[in-house]
Amino acid sequence: YGLSGLRCGWILAAPEIARRVWLLNDLFAATAAHPAERMAVTAFDHLGKFQARTRTLLAANRALLDSFLDSRPDLACFRPPAGTIVFPRLEQGDPDAFFHLLRDKYETSVVPGRFFEMPRHFRLGIGGETENLRAGLERLAAALDDFGKSQRSA
């Protein structure tokens, strides 16, 4: 639905799961932000609109991502049939050196896979606006090209 910041999706789970998450939510989110709760209640009245917008956005973003990944032999990536996150694997070189280059020279960040015990991977979100994703993938491609050149000359 594109409402992840509201942290309310668990409400739509199966009743038993929702009840268990509700108990955990009460434990860990002792003082929920009232404006966020009000926005969530309002959003639930319009889920169809959010869903339609999000599906359109993700279809465009997934096509953009697929084209990008098809052009990158330096990345391997399982492409899940749904969702807003992918987890590409850098095929060559030191992943941390690449992540530093990406951040320092191209002002672009990804979540390194070492946080998930998979150091050659990185987490890449595709749930944002299409033009932002396009710009980010262009910077990612430039960084991969730059990194590949440095690996060949080393």
PDB file of C-alpha atoms in Angstrom:
ATOM      1  CA  TYR A   1       0.000   0.000   0.000  1.00  0.00           C
ATOM      2  CA  GLY A   2       3.013   2.287   0.307  1.00  0.00           C
ATOM      3  CA  LEU A   3       2.292   3.098   3.953  1.00  0.00           C
ATOM      4  CA  SER A   4       5.234   1.397   5.654  1.00  0.00           C
ATOM      5  CA  GLY A   5       6.058   4.454   7.744  1.00  0.00           C
ATOM      6  CA  LEU A   6       2.776   4.089   9.602  1.00  0.00           C
ATOM      7  CA  ARG A   7       3.791   0.636  10.894  1.00  0.00           C
ATOM      8  CA  CYS A   8       0.213  -0.611  10.863  1.00  0.00           C
ATOM      9  CA  GLY A   9       0.148  -3.394   8.275  1.00  0.00           C
ATOM     10  CA  TRP A  10       0.047  -6.087  10.934  1.00  0.00           C
ATOM     11  CA  ILE A  11      -3.573  -5.092  11.552  1.00  0.00           C
ATOM     12  CA  LEU A  12      -4.452  -6.750   8.227  1.00  0.00           C
ATOM     13  CA  ALA A  13      -2.934 -10.111   9.229  1.00  0.00           C
ATOM     14  CA  ALA A  14      -4.913 -13.222  10.097  1.00  0.00           C
ATOM     15  CA  PRO A  15      -6.748 -12.605  13.400  1.00  0.00           C
ATOM     16  CA  GLU A  16      -4.509 -14.828  15.551  1.00  0.00           C
ATOM     17  CA  ILE A  17      -1.326 -13.296  14.132  1.00  0.00           C
ATOM     18  CA  ALA A  18      -2.736  -9.775  14.481  1.00  0.00           C
ATOM     19  CA  ARG A  19      -3.583 -10.455  18.136  1.00  0.00           C
ATOM     20  CA  ARG A  20      -0.039 -11.691  18.863  1.00  0.00           C
ATOM     21  CA  VAL A  21       1.561  -8.740  17.059  1.00  0.00           C
ATOM     22  CA  TRP A  22      -0.782  -6.355  18.875  1.00  0.00           C
ATOM     23  CA  LEU A  23       0.521  -7.678  22.198  1.00  0.00           C
ATOM     24  CA  LEU A  24       4.115  -7.248  21.034  1.00  0.00           C
ATOM     25  CA  ASN A  25       3.339  -3.807  19.655  1.00  0.00           C
ATOM     26  CA  ASP A  26       1.932  -2.787  23.034  1.00  0.00           C
ATOM     27  CA  LEU A  27       5.133  -4.012  24.662  1.00  0.00           C
ATOM     28  CA  PHE A  28       7.635  -2.390  22.285  1.00  0.00           C
ATOM     29  CA  ALA A  29       5.745   0.708  21.182  1.00  0.00           C
ATOM     30  CA  ALA A  30       4.493   1.825  24.566  1.00  0.00           C
ATOM     31  CA  THR A  31       3.817   5.379  23.406  1.00  0.00           C
ATOM     32  CA  ALA A  32       2.611   5.248  19.847  1.00  0.00           C
ATOM     33  CA  ALA A  33       2.526   8.477  17.880  1.00  0.00           C
ATOM     34  CA  HIS A  34      -1.098   9.555  17.910  1.00  0.00           C
ATOM     35  CA  PRO A  35      -0.901  11.412  14.553  1.00  0.00           C
ATOM     36  CA  ALA A  36       0.422   8.240  12.897  1.00  0.00           C
ATOM     37  CA  GLU A  37      -2.401   6.205  14.408  1.00  0.00           C
ATOM     38  CA  ARG A  38      -4.962   8.713  13.119  1.00  0.00           C
ATOM     39  CA  MET A  39      -3.378   8.665   9.659  1.00  0.00           C
ATOM     40  CA  ALA A  40      -3.511   4.858   9.680  1.00  0.00           C
ATOM     41  CA  VAL A  41      -7.217   4.873  10.551  1.00  0.00           C
ATOM     42  CA  THR A  42      -7.864   7.329   7.724  1.00  0.00           C
ATOM     43  CA  ALA A  43      -5.716   5.315   5.317  1.00  0.00           C
ATOM     44  CA  PHE A  44      -7.656   2.121   6.033  1.00  0.00           C
ATOM     45  CA  ASP A  45     -10.762   3.846   4.676  1.00  0.00           C
ATOM     46  CA  HIS A  46      -8.964   4.324   1.335  1.00  0.00           C
ATOM     47  CA  LEU A  47      -6.871   1.162   0.921  1.00  0.00           C
ATOM     48  CA  GLY A  48      -8.159   0.544  -2.595  1.00  0.00           C
ATOM     49  CA  LYS A  49      -6.763   3.862  -3.805  1.00  0.00           C
ATOM     50  CA  PHE A  50      -3.418   3.235  -2.096  1.00  0.00           C
ATOM     51  CA  GLN A  51      -3.262  -0.274  -3.499  1.00  0.00           C
ATOM     52  CA  ALA A  52      -3.967   0.865  -7.068  1.00  0.00           C
ATOM     53  CA  ARG A  53      -1.342   3.607  -6.874  1.00  0.00           C
ATOM     54  CA  THR A  54       1.235   1.280  -5.321  1.00  0.00           C
ATOM     55  CA  ARG A  55       0.666  -1.473  -7.874  1.00  0.00           C
ATOM     56  CA  THR A  56       1.113   1.009 -10.724  1.00  0.00           C
ATOM     57  CA  LEU A  57       4.259   2.425  -9.116  1.00  0.00           C
ATOM     58  CA  LEU A  58       5.757  -1.006  -8.439  1.00  0.00           C
ATOM     59  CA  ALA A  59       5.010  -2.235 -11.961  1.00  0.00           C
ATOM     60  CA  ALA A  60       6.992   0.698 -13.371  1.00  0.00           C
ATOM     61  CA  ASN A  61       9.765   0.293 -10.807  1.00  0.00           C
ATOM     62  CA  ARG A  62      10.016  -3.458 -11.304  1.00  0.00           C
ATOM     63  CA  ALA A  63      10.345  -2.966 -15.086  1.00  0.00           C
ATOM     64  CA  LEU A  64      13.085  -0.406 -14.461  1.00  0.00           C
ATOM     65  CA  LEU A  65      14.846  -2.753 -12.036  1.00  0.00           C
ATOM     66  CA  ASP A  66      14.577  -5.715 -14.424  1.00  0.00           C
ATOM     67  CA  SER A  67      16.105  -3.684 -17.239  1.00  0.00           C
ATOM     68  CA  PHE A  68      18.899  -2.543 -14.927  1.00  0.00           C
ATOM     69  CA  LEU A  69      19.649  -6.060 -13.655  1.00  0.00           C
ATOM     70  CA  ASP A  70      19.551  -7.486 -17.195  1.00  0.00           C
ATOM     71  CA  SER A  71      22.319  -5.032 -18.117  1.00  0.00           C
ATOM     72  CA  ARG A  72      24.577  -5.863 -15.152  1.00  0.00           C
ATOM     73  CA  PRO A  73      26.721  -9.015 -15.403  1.00  0.00           C
ATOM     74  CA  ASP A  74      28.517  -7.786 -12.267  1.00  0.00           C
ATOM     75  CA  LEU A  75      25.373  -8.417 -10.185  1.00  0.00           C
ATOM     76  CA  ALA A  76      23.387 -11.578  -9.534  1.00  0.00           C
ATOM     77  CA  CYS A  77      19.913 -11.189  -8.133  1.00  0.00           C
ATOM     78  CA  PHE A  78      16.908 -13.345  -7.346  1.00  0.00           C
ATOM     79  CA  ARG A  79      13.867 -11.405  -8.483  1.00  0.00           C
ATOM     80  CA  PRO A  80      10.943 -12.020  -6.168  1.00  0.00           C
ATOM     81  CA  PRO A  81       7.511 -11.946  -7.805  1.00  0.00           C
ATOM     82  CA  ALA A  82       6.289  -9.283  -5.364  1.00  0.00           C
ATOM     83  CA  GLY A  83       7.610  -6.881  -2.759  1.00  0.00           C
ATOM     84  CA  THR A  84       9.637  -3.704  -2.597  1.00  0.00           C
ATOM     85  CA  ILE A  85      13.104  -5.051  -1.738  1.00  0.00           C
ATOM     86  CA  VAL A  86      15.721  -6.943  -3.734  1.00  0.00           C
ATOM     87  CA  PHE A  87      19.047  -8.294  -2.510  1.00  0.00           C
ATOM     88  CA  PRO A  88      21.628  -8.275  -5.337  1.00  0.00           C
ATOM     89  CA  ARG A  89      25.012  -9.954  -4.974  1.00  0.00           C
ATOM     90  CA  LEU A  90      28.190  -8.189  -6.090  1.00  0.00           C
ATOM     91  CA  GLU A  91      30.012 -10.796  -8.167  1.00  0.00           C
ATOM     92  CA  GLN A  92      33.575  -9.444  -7.903  1.00  0.00           C
ATOM     93  CA  GLY A  93      35.697  -7.302  -5.616  1.00  0.00           C
ATOM     94  CA  ASP A  94      35.517  -6.145  -2.027  1.00  0.00           C
ATOM     95  CA  PRO A  95      31.900  -5.278  -1.224  1.00  0.00           C
ATOM     96  CA  ASP A  96      32.808  -2.760   1.479  1.00  0.00           C
ATOM     97  CA  ALA A  97      35.130  -0.925  -0.919  1.00  0.00           C
ATOM     98  CA  PHE A  98      32.261  -0.765  -3.409  1.00  0.00           C
ATOM     99  CA  PHE A  99      29.779   0.511  -0.801  1.00  0.00           C
ATOM    100  CA  HIS A 100      32.240   3.244   0.218  1.00  0.00           C
ATOM    101  CA  LEU A 101      32.757   4.271  -3.416  1.00  0.00           C
ATOM    102  CA  LEU A 102      29.003   4.334  -3.988  1.00  0.00           C
ATOM    103  CA  ARG A 103      28.418   6.511  -0.946  1.00  0.00           C
ATOM    104  CA  ASP A 104      31.460   8.793  -1.154  1.00  0.00           C
ATOM    105  CA  LYS A 105      31.677   9.460  -4.889  1.00  0.00           C
ATOM    106  CA  TYR A 106      28.081   8.887  -6.025  1.00  0.00           C
ATOM    107  CA  GLU A 107      26.211  10.029  -2.891  1.00  0.00           C
ATOM    108  CA  THR A 108      24.096   6.881  -2.966  1.00  0.00           C
ATOM    109  CA  SER A 109      23.561   4.416  -0.153  1.00  0.00           C
ATOM    110  CA  VAL A 110      22.462   0.813   0.039  1.00  0.00           C
ATOM    111  CA  VAL A 111      22.211  -1.431   3.082  1.00  0.00           C
ATOM    112  CA  PRO A 112      25.278  -3.715   3.110  1.00  0.00           C
ATOM    113  CA  GLY A 113      24.563  -7.423   3.233  1.00  0.00           C
ATOM    114  CA  ARG A 114      26.940  -7.936   6.157  1.00  0.00           C
ATOM    115  CA  PHE A 115      24.061  -6.792   8.362  1.00  0.00           C
ATOM    116  CA  PHE A 116      22.208  -9.903   7.144  1.00  0.00           C
ATOM    117  CA  GLU A 117      25.263 -12.204   7.316  1.00  0.00           C
ATOM    118  CA  MET A 118      25.580 -12.101   3.518  1.00  0.00           C
ATOM    119  CA  PRO A 119      28.503  -9.714   2.923  1.00  0.00           C
ATOM    120  CA  ARG A 120      28.530  -9.856  -0.903  1.00  0.00           C
ATOM    121  CA  HIS A 121      24.904  -8.705  -1.075  1.00  0.00           C
ATOM    122  CA  PHE A 122      23.162  -5.384  -0.522  1.00  0.00           C
ATOM    123  CA  ARG A 123      19.573  -4.432   0.108  1.00  0.00           C
ATOM    124  CA  LEU A 124      17.969  -2.229  -2.511  1.00  0.00           C
ATOM    125  CA  GLY A 125      14.494  -0.766  -2.152  1.00  0.00           C
ATOM    126  CA  ILE A 126      12.266  -0.145  -5.158  1.00  0.00           C
ATOM    127  CA  GLY A 127       9.179   1.217  -3.404  1.00  0.00           C
ATOM    128  CA  GLY A 128       9.879   4.920  -3.882  1.00  0.00           C
ATOM    129  CA  GLU A 129       9.044   7.291  -6.691  1.00  0.00           C
ATOM    130  CA  THR A 130      10.098   5.991 -10.108  1.00  0.00           C
ATOM    131  CA  GLU A 131      12.260   8.993 -11.004  1.00  0.00           C
ATOM    132  CA  ASN A 132      14.174   8.661  -7.729  1.00  0.00           C
ATOM    133  CA  LEU A 133      14.744   4.972  -8.416  1.00  0.00           C
ATOM    134  CA  ARG A 134      15.860   5.735 -11.977  1.00  0.00           C
ATOM    135  CA  ALA A 135      18.392   8.297 -10.722  1.00  0.00           C
ATOM    136  CA  GLY A 136      19.620   5.920  -8.028  1.00  0.00           C
ATOM    137  CA  LEU A 137      20.066   3.064 -10.493  1.00  0.00           C
ATOM    138  CA  GLU A 138      21.982   5.387 -12.829  1.00  0.00           C
ATOM    139  CA  ARG A 139      24.352   6.259  -9.983  1.00  0.00           C
ATOM    140  CA  LEU A 140      24.599   2.590  -9.010  1.00  0.00           C
ATOM    141  CA  ALA A 141      25.479   1.688 -12.618  1.00  0.00           C
ATOM    142  CA  ALA A 142      28.141   4.409 -12.780  1.00  0.00           C
ATOM    143  CA  ALA A 143      29.623   3.216  -9.485  1.00  0.00           C
ATOM    144  CA  LEU A 144      29.648  -0.406 -10.685  1.00  0.00           C
ATOM    145  CA  ASP A 145      31.382   0.652 -13.914  1.00  0.00           C
ATOM    146  CA  ASP A 146      33.927   2.693 -11.957  1.00  0.00           C
ATOM    147  CA  PHE A 147      34.473  -0.140  -9.488  1.00  0.00           C
ATOM    148  CA  GLY A 148      34.884  -2.686 -12.285  1.00  0.00           C
ATOM    149  CA  LYS A 149      37.576  -0.555 -13.936  1.00  0.00           C
ATOM    150  CA  SER A 150      39.455  -0.253 -10.652  1.00  0.00           C
ATOM    151  CA  GLN A 151      39.256  -4.031 -10.154  1.00  0.00           C
ATOM    152  CA  ARG A 152      40.647  -4.753 -13.632  1.00  0.00           C
ATOM    153  CA  SER A 153      43.551  -2.330 -13.170  1.00  0.00           C
ATOM    154  CA  ALA A 154      44.458  -3.696  -9.726  1.00  0.00           C
TER     155      ALA A 154
END
